[in-house]
Amino acid sequence: MSSINDLYQSLTEHPERRMRFMSVAGKLVTKNFPQIHEDVLELMAELRESGIEPGDLVGITGPNSYEWVLADLALLGLGSIPVALPLEQRTGAAAVDELARKYGLSAVLSTQPLASDSGLPDGVAVLGERPLKLVRRSVPDGGRQPLSGDVFTVAFSSGTSGSKKGLLMSAKGVENTMRTSAEAWELTADDDLLIVMPFSNFQQRYLLYTAVRYGTDVTVVAPERMFQKLREFEPTIVLGPPSFFELAANRVGSAGLRERLPYLLATALHTLAPGGLSRGLRARLGRKWLDMYGSRVRLMLTGSAPVPPRTVRLFQRLGAPLFEVYGSTEIGWIAFNLPGRHRTGSAGRPVDRIGVDVADDGEVTVRTPYPQCLGYVFEGVETQDAVFLGDDRIATGDLGEFDRAGFLRLKGRKKNVIITRSGVKINPEELELGLEKACPGVRAMVASPDGSGLLTCVVWLDDKRSAEQMAQVEAYLDETNKKRESAFRISETLFRPAAELTVEDGLLTRNFKIDRSAVIRSVFAERTGVGR
């Protein structure tokens, strides 16, 4: 049995450490590691009595909670295969049962009540109702998935391409990712890792595993409560998408001249003395804007989507340790920016124990003997050979290039490249990032050809009613259009309010990335007819 399956035993090695869980309703649950260990053992016994066996695929669904963690660690301890179902929104028992049949699951454990007119079907249980009431589902041999011995769980991708992929996660690969993180971030017992995004996003689970393995505190906060509670919870390491940090940048950008004087002074100090000597003073000058993240943060890491360089520069001018990082669920960490070794606008330098190459077509490929993912299951299997290339090589689907100092710069997704009728290749993400760099009021942009082949862009503004922001965007596009070949010119601009960029409205994935497919299917189609 792999060490990942024995992870719950590590809880006994760090008796002073704790986990905290803040729900969207504001309920706080705090447990120390020995208490968690006892609760995991109790749940393991209940699952065993319910007939759950080693090798069984068991779904976990619902929003983040203490019960989610217990179920994950207990199933691993039993040698079962947790399947993290991306169903954070309230749903019905029938929908959950349908997924159980589709994926050949022996059971599904939910962290929230499930709507049902006739009680819960066999194999479906609500974790809040203890002792666990569960009748193991009988899965026909034809419904079982053959999994290799190193696969310990199944996760799902965020589905930015319009379809999710079931990922077969490797115990050896995840142990390597945990070790890489602990070494690079220099984890100690004084650290407290923040988790905000859903546990169905595998990165959040691996962070929790890392805390258990290396003995740090963990704070799990519902996204709706994040900025309300961080000053109280005081995490030391914060990982999140760019949207976690753009709020502070937007606050500075919208402040009046008098309010911005401390930021301007910090900028001058950073220019004159960018090293650590002035950092403490710059941090005090920036406290007004950055205190929402707490006073103990020593490392802020962001990636998973294009990061506006202005946001990183603003944080670093204010003495805050915000750095860009790059990884994927298939591989683990690929590149880091870290204190003393960073370059704004890059994804960082490759992490230890992997090789990173750029193919002739610009795609980033990685060589690693310890990938996090060994292949696909349930969904996306037909794309597996295009990703896992053999000889320990994995294609990322990202376009990039190295600068002379060895920092990797990402330029967009290969699948998003547009080929015009005349054969010209256009990387829309380069066009988009250029606008976001030049116009601070722009939250996001998506460019795509309309029915006639001309480029149209959708621009989300912090204030859609701001004539100044719209005029700034239009002036920038007019100027850049003059410098571009005709195929790269933006012919029409649609302005939208940034407030509609939510997971609930379907324009963001559960990882808070822009869902380009959804934008083309809905927002784009309103004006251009494309995507209908």
PDB file of N, CA and C in Angstrom, residues 324-412:
ATOM      1  N   GLU A 324       4.293  34.359  -9.550  1.00  0.00           N
ATOM      2  CA  GLU A 324       3.600  33.523 -10.528  1.00  0.00           C
ATOM      3  C   GLU A 324       4.188  32.112 -10.530  1.00  0.00           C
ATOM      4  N   VAL A 325       3.301  31.123 -10.644  1.00  0.00           N
ATOM      5  CA  VAL A 325       3.723  29.720 -10.703  1.00  0.00           C
ATOM      6  C   VAL A 325       2.967  29.037 -11.844  1.00  0.00           C
ATOM      7  N   TYR A 326       3.407  27.839 -12.194  1.00  0.00           N
ATOM      8  CA  TYR A 326       2.839  27.147 -13.348  1.00  0.00           C
ATOM      9  C   TYR A 326       2.838  25.652 -13.084  1.00  0.00           C
ATOM     10  N   GLY A 327       1.706  25.029 -13.299  1.00  0.00           N
ATOM     11  CA  GLY A 327       1.607  23.583 -13.149  1.00  0.00           C
ATOM     12  C   GLY A 327       0.363  23.081 -13.846  1.00  0.00           C
ATOM     13  N   SER A 328       0.175  21.766 -13.808  1.00  0.00           N
ATOM     14  CA  SER A 328      -1.030  21.159 -14.360  1.00  0.00           C
ATOM     15  C   SER A 328      -1.361  19.928 -13.537  1.00  0.00           C
ATOM     16  N   THR A 329      -2.620  19.517 -13.587  1.00  0.00           N
ATOM     17  CA  THR A 329      -3.011  18.341 -12.823  1.00  0.00           C
ATOM     18  C   THR A 329      -2.327  17.103 -13.356  1.00  0.00           C
ATOM     19  N   GLU A 330      -2.088  17.035 -14.655  1.00  0.00           N
ATOM     20  CA  GLU A 330      -1.411  15.869 -15.228  1.00  0.00           C
ATOM     21  C   GLU A 330       0.030  15.747 -14.746  1.00  0.00           C
ATOM     22  N   ILE A 331       0.700  16.858 -14.538  1.00  0.00           N
ATOM     23  CA  ILE A 331       2.146  16.847 -14.288  1.00  0.00           C
ATOM     24  C   ILE A 331       2.492  17.161 -12.838  1.00  0.00           C
ATOM     25  N   GLY A 332       1.800  18.097 -12.231  1.00  0.00           N
ATOM     26  CA  GLY A 332       2.229  18.682 -10.969  1.00  0.00           C
ATOM     27  C   GLY A 332       2.855  20.033 -11.276  1.00  0.00           C
ATOM     28  N   TRP A 333       3.735  20.491 -10.385  1.00  0.00           N
ATOM     29  CA  TRP A 333       4.378  21.782 -10.618  1.00  0.00           C
ATOM     30  C   TRP A 333       5.375  21.691 -11.766  1.00  0.00           C
ATOM     31  N   ILE A 334       5.374  22.734 -12.600  1.00  0.00           N
ATOM     32  CA  ILE A 334       6.276  22.792 -13.747  1.00  0.00           C
ATOM     33  C   ILE A 334       7.322  23.889 -13.554  1.00  0.00           C
ATOM     34  N   ALA A 335       6.894  25.057 -13.099  1.00  0.00           N
ATOM     35  CA  ALA A 335       7.828  26.176 -12.912  1.00  0.00           C
ATOM     36  C   ALA A 335       7.372  27.035 -11.747  1.00  0.00           C
ATOM     37  N   PHE A 336       8.337  27.636 -11.064  1.00  0.00           N
ATOM     38  CA  PHE A 336       8.081  28.522  -9.925  1.00  0.00           C
ATOM     39  C   PHE A 336       8.820  29.842 -10.105  1.00  0.00           C
ATOM     40  N   ASN A 337       8.187  30.924  -9.709  1.00  0.00           N
ATOM     41  CA  ASN A 337       8.885  32.125  -9.282  1.00  0.00           C
ATOM     42  C   ASN A 337       8.892  32.081  -7.754  1.00  0.00           C
ATOM     43  N   LEU A 338      10.011  32.431  -7.152  1.00  0.00           N
ATOM     44  CA  LEU A 338      10.145  32.393  -5.700  1.00  0.00           C
ATOM     45  C   LEU A 338      10.975  33.588  -5.233  1.00  0.00           C
ATOM     46  N   PRO A 339      10.930  33.914  -3.956  1.00  0.00           N
ATOM     47  CA  PRO A 339      11.758  35.025  -3.463  1.00  0.00           C
ATOM     48  C   PRO A 339      13.223  34.842  -3.853  1.00  0.00           C
ATOM     49  N   GLY A 340      13.804  35.898  -4.399  1.00  0.00           N
ATOM     50  CA  GLY A 340      15.199  35.855  -4.819  1.00  0.00           C
ATOM     51  C   GLY A 340      15.426  35.223  -6.177  1.00  0.00           C
ATOM     52  N   ARG A 341      14.357  34.713  -6.804  1.00  0.00           N
ATOM     53  CA  ARG A 341      14.496  34.061  -8.113  1.00  0.00           C
ATOM     54  C   ARG A 341      13.179  34.214  -8.856  1.00  0.00           C
ATOM     55  N   HIS A 342      12.916  35.417  -9.346  1.00  0.00           N
ATOM     56  CA  HIS A 342      11.636  35.652 -10.003  1.00  0.00           C
ATOM     57  C   HIS A 342      11.770  36.700 -11.093  1.00  0.00           C
ATOM     58  N   ARG A 343      10.859  36.638 -12.024  1.00  0.00           N
ATOM     59  CA  ARG A 343      10.803  37.610 -13.110  1.00  0.00           C
ATOM     60  C   ARG A 343       9.339  37.833 -13.454  1.00  0.00           C
ATOM     61  N   THR A 344       8.868  39.050 -13.256  1.00  0.00           N
ATOM     62  CA  THR A 344       7.462  39.382 -13.504  1.00  0.00           C
ATOM     63  C   THR A 344       7.109  39.132 -14.965  1.00  0.00           C
ATOM     64  N   GLY A 345       5.938  38.531 -15.187  1.00  0.00           N
ATOM     65  CA  GLY A 345       5.491  38.225 -16.538  1.00  0.00           C
ATOM     66  C   GLY A 345       5.910  36.852 -17.002  1.00  0.00           C
ATOM     67  N   SER A 346       6.645  36.131 -16.154  1.00  0.00           N
ATOM     68  CA  SER A 346       7.054  34.769 -16.503  1.00  0.00           C
ATOM     69  C   SER A 346       6.391  33.780 -15.563  1.00  0.00           C
ATOM     70  N   ALA A 347       6.438  32.496 -15.950  1.00  0.00           N
ATOM     71  CA  ALA A 347       5.927  31.432 -15.086  1.00  0.00           C
ATOM     72  C   ALA A 347       6.989  30.935 -14.134  1.00  0.00           C
ATOM     73  N   GLY A 348       8.215  31.453 -14.251  1.00  0.00           N
ATOM     74  CA  GLY A 348       9.308  31.042 -13.394  1.00  0.00           C
ATOM     75  C   GLY A 348      10.262  30.101 -14.102  1.00  0.00           C
ATOM     76  N   ARG A 349      11.185  29.546 -13.331  1.00  0.00           N
ATOM     77  CA  ARG A 349      12.122  28.551 -13.843  1.00  0.00           C
ATOM     78  C   ARG A 349      11.613  27.151 -13.510  1.00  0.00           C
ATOM     79  N   PRO A 350      11.969  26.149 -14.314  1.00  0.00           N
ATOM     80  CA  PRO A 350      11.496  24.783 -14.053  1.00  0.00           C
ATOM     81  C   PRO A 350      11.856  24.312 -12.648  1.00  0.00           C
ATOM     82  N   VAL A 351      10.938  23.568 -12.040  1.00  0.00           N
ATOM     83  CA  VAL A 351      11.176  23.032 -10.708  1.00  0.00           C
ATOM     84  C   VAL A 351      12.143  21.857 -10.790  1.00  0.00           C
ATOM     85  N   ASP A 352      12.594  21.414  -9.635  1.00  0.00           N
ATOM     86  CA  ASP A 352      13.528  20.285  -9.583  1.00  0.00           C
ATOM     87  C   ASP A 352      12.872  19.000 -10.087  1.00  0.00           C
ATOM     88  N   ARG A 353      13.696  18.117 -10.623  1.00  0.00           N
ATOM     89  CA  ARG A 353      13.324  16.752 -10.996  1.00  0.00           C
ATOM     90  C   ARG A 353      12.445  16.661 -12.241  1.00  0.00           C
ATOM     91  N   ILE A 354      12.341  17.738 -13.041  1.00  0.00           N
ATOM     92  CA  ILE A 354      11.638  17.642 -14.321  1.00  0.00           C
ATOM     93  C   ILE A 354      12.448  18.363 -15.396  1.00  0.00           C
ATOM     94  N   GLY A 355      12.157  18.050 -16.655  1.00  0.00           N
ATOM     95  CA  GLY A 355      12.733  18.767 -17.778  1.00  0.00           C
ATOM     96  C   GLY A 355      11.623  19.442 -18.565  1.00  0.00           C
ATOM     97  N   VAL A 356      11.840  20.652 -18.995  1.00  0.00           N
ATOM     98  CA  VAL A 356      10.837  21.417 -19.743  1.00  0.00           C
ATOM     99  C   VAL A 356      11.423  21.811 -21.093  1.00  0.00           C
ATOM    100  N   ASP A 357      10.697  21.499 -22.165  1.00  0.00           N
ATOM    101  CA  ASP A 357      11.134  21.819 -23.527  1.00  0.00           C
ATOM    102  C   ASP A 357      10.027  22.577 -24.250  1.00  0.00           C
ATOM    103  N   VAL A 358      10.410  23.294 -25.278  1.00  0.00           N
ATOM    104  CA  VAL A 358       9.457  23.966 -26.157  1.00  0.00           C
ATOM    105  C   VAL A 358       9.590  23.354 -27.545  1.00  0.00           C
ATOM    106  N   ALA A 359       8.504  22.765 -28.044  1.00  0.00           N
ATOM    107  CA  ALA A 359       8.518  22.095 -29.344  1.00  0.00           C
ATOM    108  C   ALA A 359       8.593  23.116 -30.479  1.00  0.00           C
ATOM    109  N   ASP A 360       8.777  22.609 -31.689  1.00  0.00           N
ATOM    110  CA  ASP A 360       8.904  23.498 -32.852  1.00  0.00           C
ATOM    111  C   ASP A 360       7.669  24.363 -33.047  1.00  0.00           C
ATOM    112  N   ASP A 361       6.485  23.844 -32.672  1.00  0.00           N
ATOM    113  CA  ASP A 361       5.267  24.643 -32.842  1.00  0.00           C
ATOM    114  C   ASP A 361       4.980  25.533 -31.639  1.00  0.00           C
ATOM    115  N   GLY A 362       5.922  25.590 -30.690  1.00  0.00           N
ATOM    116  CA  GLY A 362       5.762  26.464 -29.530  1.00  0.00           C
ATOM    117  C   GLY A 362       5.127  25.823 -28.324  1.00  0.00           C
ATOM    118  N   GLU A 363       4.710  24.537 -28.423  1.00  0.00           N
ATOM    119  CA  GLU A 363       4.043  23.909 -27.286  1.00  0.00           C
ATOM    120  C   GLU A 363       5.065  23.493 -26.224  1.00  0.00           C
ATOM    121  N   VAL A 364       4.700  23.737 -24.980  1.00  0.00           N
ATOM    122  CA  VAL A 364       5.537  23.343 -23.851  1.00  0.00           C
ATOM    123  C   VAL A 364       5.317  21.858 -23.567  1.00  0.00           C
ATOM    124  N   THR A 365       6.405  21.087 -23.528  1.00  0.00           N
ATOM    125  CA  THR A 365       6.332  19.673 -23.158  1.00  0.00           C
ATOM    126  C   THR A 365       7.219  19.443 -21.941  1.00  0.00           C
ATOM    127  N   VAL A 366       6.838  18.447 -21.138  1.00  0.00           N
ATOM    128  CA  VAL A 366       7.533  18.192 -19.880  1.00  0.00           C
ATOM    129  C   VAL A 366       7.991  16.744 -19.839  1.00  0.00           C
ATOM    130  N   ARG A 367       9.200  16.522 -19.333  1.00  0.00           N
ATOM    131  CA  ARG A 367       9.733  15.176 -19.115  1.00  0.00           C
ATOM    132  C   ARG A 367       9.835  14.926 -17.619  1.00  0.00           C
ATOM    133  N   THR A 368       9.111  13.929 -17.142  1.00  0.00           N
ATOM    134  CA  THR A 368       9.152  13.607 -15.719  1.00  0.00           C
ATOM    135  C   THR A 368       8.889  12.125 -15.501  1.00  0.00           C
ATOM    136  N   PRO A 369       9.670  11.486 -14.641  1.00  0.00           N
ATOM    137  CA  PRO A 369       9.390  10.082 -14.315  1.00  0.00           C
ATOM    138  C   PRO A 369       8.263   9.943 -13.294  1.00  0.00           C
ATOM    139  N   TYR A 370       7.815  11.094 -12.736  1.00  0.00           N
ATOM    140  CA  TYR A 370       6.799  11.057 -11.684  1.00  0.00           C
ATOM    141  C   TYR A 370       5.623  11.981 -12.017  1.00  0.00           C
ATOM    142  N   PRO A 371       4.889  11.714 -13.096  1.00  0.00           N
ATOM    143  CA  PRO A 371       3.719  12.561 -13.392  1.00  0.00           C
ATOM    144  C   PRO A 371       2.640  12.362 -12.336  1.00  0.00           C
ATOM    145  N   GLN A 372       1.858  13.389 -12.099  1.00  0.00           N
ATOM    146  CA  GLN A 372       0.745  13.259 -11.155  1.00  0.00           C
ATOM    147  C   GLN A 372      -0.355  12.366 -11.699  1.00  0.00           C
ATOM    148  N   CYS A 373      -0.531  12.391 -13.025  1.00  0.00           N
ATOM    149  CA  CYS A 373      -1.630  11.680 -13.663  1.00  0.00           C
ATOM    150  C   CYS A 373      -1.053  10.644 -14.630  1.00  0.00           C
ATOM    151  N   LEU A 374      -1.651   9.447 -14.624  1.00  0.00           N
ATOM    152  CA  LEU A 374      -1.164   8.360 -15.476  1.00  0.00           C
ATOM    153  C   LEU A 374      -2.006   8.176 -16.734  1.00  0.00           C
ATOM    154  N   GLY A 375      -3.103   8.914 -16.842  1.00  0.00           N
ATOM    155  CA  GLY A 375      -3.980   8.769 -17.996  1.00  0.00           C
ATOM    156  C   GLY A 375      -5.383   9.213 -17.637  1.00  0.00           C
ATOM    157  N   TYR A 376      -6.318   8.993 -18.552  1.00  0.00           N
ATOM    158  CA  TYR A 376      -7.689   9.446 -18.372  1.00  0.00           C
ATOM    159  C   TYR A 376      -8.640   8.260 -18.237  1.00  0.00           C
ATOM    160  N   VAL A 377      -9.770   8.531 -17.601  1.00  0.00           N
ATOM    161  CA  VAL A 377     -10.804   7.523 -17.418  1.00  0.00           C
ATOM    162  C   VAL A 377     -12.153   8.246 -17.429  1.00  0.00           C
ATOM    163  N   PHE A 378     -13.212   7.534 -17.788  1.00  0.00           N
ATOM    164  CA  PHE A 378     -14.577   8.088 -17.837  1.00  0.00           C
ATOM    165  C   PHE A 378     -14.751   9.076 -18.999  1.00  0.00           C
ATOM    166  N   GLU A 379     -14.014  10.204 -18.920  1.00  0.00           N
ATOM    167  CA  GLU A 379     -14.147  11.276 -19.919  1.00  0.00           C
ATOM    168  C   GLU A 379     -12.768  11.623 -20.473  1.00  0.00           C
ATOM    169  N   GLY A 380     -12.710  11.981 -21.743  1.00  0.00           N
ATOM    170  CA  GLY A 380     -11.471  12.469 -22.329  1.00  0.00           C
ATOM    171  C   GLY A 380     -10.472  11.416 -22.731  1.00  0.00           C
ATOM    172  N   VAL A 381     -10.856  10.144 -22.669  1.00  0.00           N
ATOM    173  CA  VAL A 381      -9.912   9.067 -22.987  1.00  0.00           C
ATOM    174  C   VAL A 381      -9.396   9.189 -24.422  1.00  0.00           C
ATOM    175  N   GLU A 382     -10.239   9.695 -25.315  1.00  0.00           N
ATOM    176  CA  GLU A 382      -9.846   9.782 -26.729  1.00  0.00           C
ATOM    177  C   GLU A 382      -8.707  10.785 -26.943  1.00  0.00           C
ATOM    178  N   THR A 383      -8.447  11.668 -25.982  1.00  0.00           N
ATOM    179  CA  THR A 383      -7.375  12.662 -26.130  1.00  0.00           C
ATOM    180  C   THR A 383      -6.076  12.222 -25.464  1.00  0.00           C
ATOM    181  N   GLN A 384      -6.082  11.062 -24.847  1.00  0.00           N
ATOM    182  CA  GLN A 384      -4.955  10.643 -24.007  1.00  0.00           C
ATOM    183  C   GLN A 384      -3.648  10.568 -24.782  1.00  0.00           C
ATOM    184  N   ASP A 385      -3.651   9.991 -25.977  1.00  0.00           N
ATOM    185  CA  ASP A 385      -2.410   9.812 -26.730  1.00  0.00           C
ATOM    186  C   ASP A 385      -1.799  11.133 -27.174  1.00  0.00           C
ATOM    187  N   ALA A 386      -2.619  12.163 -27.283  1.00  0.00           N
ATOM    188  CA  ALA A 386      -2.095  13.474 -27.672  1.00  0.00           C
ATOM    189  C   ALA A 386      -1.451  14.204 -26.501  1.00  0.00           C
ATOM    190  N   VAL A 387      -1.700  13.737 -25.292  1.00  0.00           N
ATOM    191  CA  VAL A 387      -1.150  14.368 -24.083  1.00  0.00           C
ATOM    192  C   VAL A 387       0.030  13.564 -23.539  1.00  0.00           C
ATOM    193  N   PHE A 388      -0.166  12.267 -23.362  1.00  0.00           N
ATOM    194  CA  PHE A 388       0.882  11.400 -22.828  1.00  0.00           C
ATOM    195  C   PHE A 388       1.643  10.798 -24.017  1.00  0.00           C
ATOM    196  N   LEU A 389       2.815  11.349 -24.287  1.00  0.00           N
ATOM    197  CA  LEU A 389       3.523  11.093 -25.535  1.00  0.00           C
ATOM    198  C   LEU A 389       4.468   9.902 -25.468  1.00  0.00           C
ATOM    199  N   GLY A 390       4.626   9.283 -24.316  1.00  0.00           N
ATOM    200  CA  GLY A 390       5.580   8.196 -24.165  1.00  0.00           C
ATOM    201  C   GLY A 390       6.942   8.715 -23.763  1.00  0.00           C
ATOM    202  N   ASP A 391       7.814   7.824 -23.277  1.00  0.00           N
ATOM    203  CA  ASP A 391       9.166   8.204 -22.849  1.00  0.00           C
ATOM    204  C   ASP A 391       9.139   9.304 -21.799  1.00  0.00           C
ATOM    205  N   ASP A 392       8.153   9.235 -20.885  1.00  0.00           N
ATOM    206  CA  ASP A 392       8.024  10.200 -19.774  1.00  0.00           C
ATOM    207  C   ASP A 392       7.736  11.618 -20.247  1.00  0.00           C
ATOM    208  N   ARG A 393       7.244  11.787 -21.474  1.00  0.00           N
ATOM    209  CA  ARG A 393       6.956  13.123 -22.002  1.00  0.00           C
ATOM    210  C   ARG A 393       5.457  13.378 -21.987  1.00  0.00           C
ATOM    211  N   ILE A 394       5.092  14.601 -21.565  1.00  0.00           N
ATOM    212  CA  ILE A 394       3.687  15.006 -21.502  1.00  0.00           C
ATOM    213  C   ILE A 394       3.542  16.360 -22.183  1.00  0.00           C
ATOM    214  N   ALA A 395       2.560  16.468 -23.065  1.00  0.00           N
ATOM    215  CA  ALA A 395       2.267  17.744 -23.730  1.00  0.00           C
ATOM    216  C   ALA A 395       1.325  18.554 -22.854  1.00  0.00           C
ATOM    217  N   THR A 396       1.653  19.817 -22.642  1.00  0.00           N
ATOM    218  CA  THR A 396       0.833  20.657 -21.764  1.00  0.00           C
ATOM    219  C   THR A 396      -0.326  21.333 -22.475  1.00  0.00           C
ATOM    220  N   GLY A 397      -0.218  21.515 -23.810  1.00  0.00           N
ATOM    221  CA  GLY A 397      -1.225  22.288 -24.524  1.00  0.00           C
ATOM    222  C   GLY A 397      -1.004  23.776 -24.431  1.00  0.00           C
ATOM    223  N   ASP A 398       0.054  24.197 -23.696  1.00  0.00           N
ATOM    224  CA  ASP A 398       0.372  25.620 -23.546  1.00  0.00           C
ATOM    225  C   ASP A 398       1.470  26.017 -24.523  1.00  0.00           C
ATOM    226  N   LEU A 399       1.403  27.234 -25.007  1.00  0.00           N
ATOM    227  CA  LEU A 399       2.440  27.798 -25.862  1.00  0.00           C
ATOM    228  C   LEU A 399       3.378  28.641 -25.005  1.00  0.00           C
ATOM    229  N   GLY A 400       4.669  28.523 -25.221  1.00  0.00           N
ATOM    230  CA  GLY A 400       5.597  29.283 -24.400  1.00  0.00           C
ATOM    231  C   GLY A 400       6.957  29.433 -25.042  1.00  0.00           C
ATOM    232  N   GLU A 401       7.834  30.133 -24.327  1.00  0.00           N
ATOM    233  CA  GLU A 401       9.206  30.321 -24.766  1.00  0.00           C
ATOM    234  C   GLU A 401      10.064  30.643 -23.551  1.00  0.00           C
ATOM    235  N   PHE A 402      11.350  30.313 -23.622  1.00  0.00           N
ATOM    236  CA  PHE A 402      12.291  30.639 -22.565  1.00  0.00           C
ATOM    237  C   PHE A 402      13.013  31.939 -22.901  1.00  0.00           C
ATOM    238  N   ASP A 403      13.245  32.769 -21.878  1.00  0.00           N
ATOM    239  CA  ASP A 403      14.091  33.938 -22.108  1.00  0.00           C
ATOM    240  C   ASP A 403      15.544  33.554 -21.834  1.00  0.00           C
ATOM    241  N   ARG A 404      16.443  34.490 -21.982  1.00  0.00           N
ATOM    242  CA  ARG A 404      17.869  34.185 -21.867  1.00  0.00           C
ATOM    243  C   ARG A 404      18.265  33.757 -20.461  1.00  0.00           C
ATOM    244  N   ALA A 405      17.503  34.158 -19.464  1.00  0.00           N
ATOM    245  CA  ALA A 405      17.814  33.813 -18.076  1.00  0.00           C
ATOM    246  C   ALA A 405      17.184  32.489 -17.650  1.00  0.00           C
ATOM    247  N   GLY A 406      16.482  31.831 -18.580  1.00  0.00           N
ATOM    248  CA  GLY A 406      15.897  30.536 -18.266  1.00  0.00           C
ATOM    249  C   GLY A 406      14.514  30.592 -17.664  1.00  0.00           C
ATOM    250  N   PHE A 407      13.866  31.757 -17.718  1.00  0.00           N
ATOM    251  CA  PHE A 407      12.495  31.869 -17.230  1.00  0.00           C
ATOM    252  C   PHE A 407      11.524  31.535 -18.367  1.00  0.00           C
ATOM    253  N   LEU A 408      10.505  30.786 -18.037  1.00  0.00           N
ATOM    254  CA  LEU A 408       9.511  30.352 -19.023  1.00  0.00           C
ATOM    255  C   LEU A 408       8.392  31.376 -19.117  1.00  0.00           C
ATOM    256  N   ARG A 409       8.115  31.814 -20.312  1.00  0.00           N
ATOM    257  CA  ARG A 409       7.009  32.761 -20.539  1.00  0.00           C
ATOM    258  C   ARG A 409       5.917  32.048 -21.324  1.00  0.00           C
ATOM    259  N   LEU A 410       4.703  32.075 -20.790  1.00  0.00           N
ATOM    260  CA  LEU A 410       3.559  31.429 -21.437  1.00  0.00           C
ATOM    261  C   LEU A 410       2.857  32.418 -22.354  1.00  0.00           C
ATOM    262  N   LYS A 411       2.400  31.923 -23.511  1.00  0.00           N
ATOM    263  CA  LYS A 411       1.809  32.800 -24.527  1.00  0.00           C
ATOM    264  C   LYS A 411       0.373  32.450 -24.858  1.00  0.00           C
ATOM    265  N   GLY A 412      -0.170  31.407 -24.220  1.00  0.00           N
ATOM    266  CA  GLY A 412      -1.566  31.050 -24.494  1.00  0.00           C
ATOM    267  C   GLY A 412      -1.710  29.548 -24.670  1.00  0.00           C
TER     268      GLY A 412
END
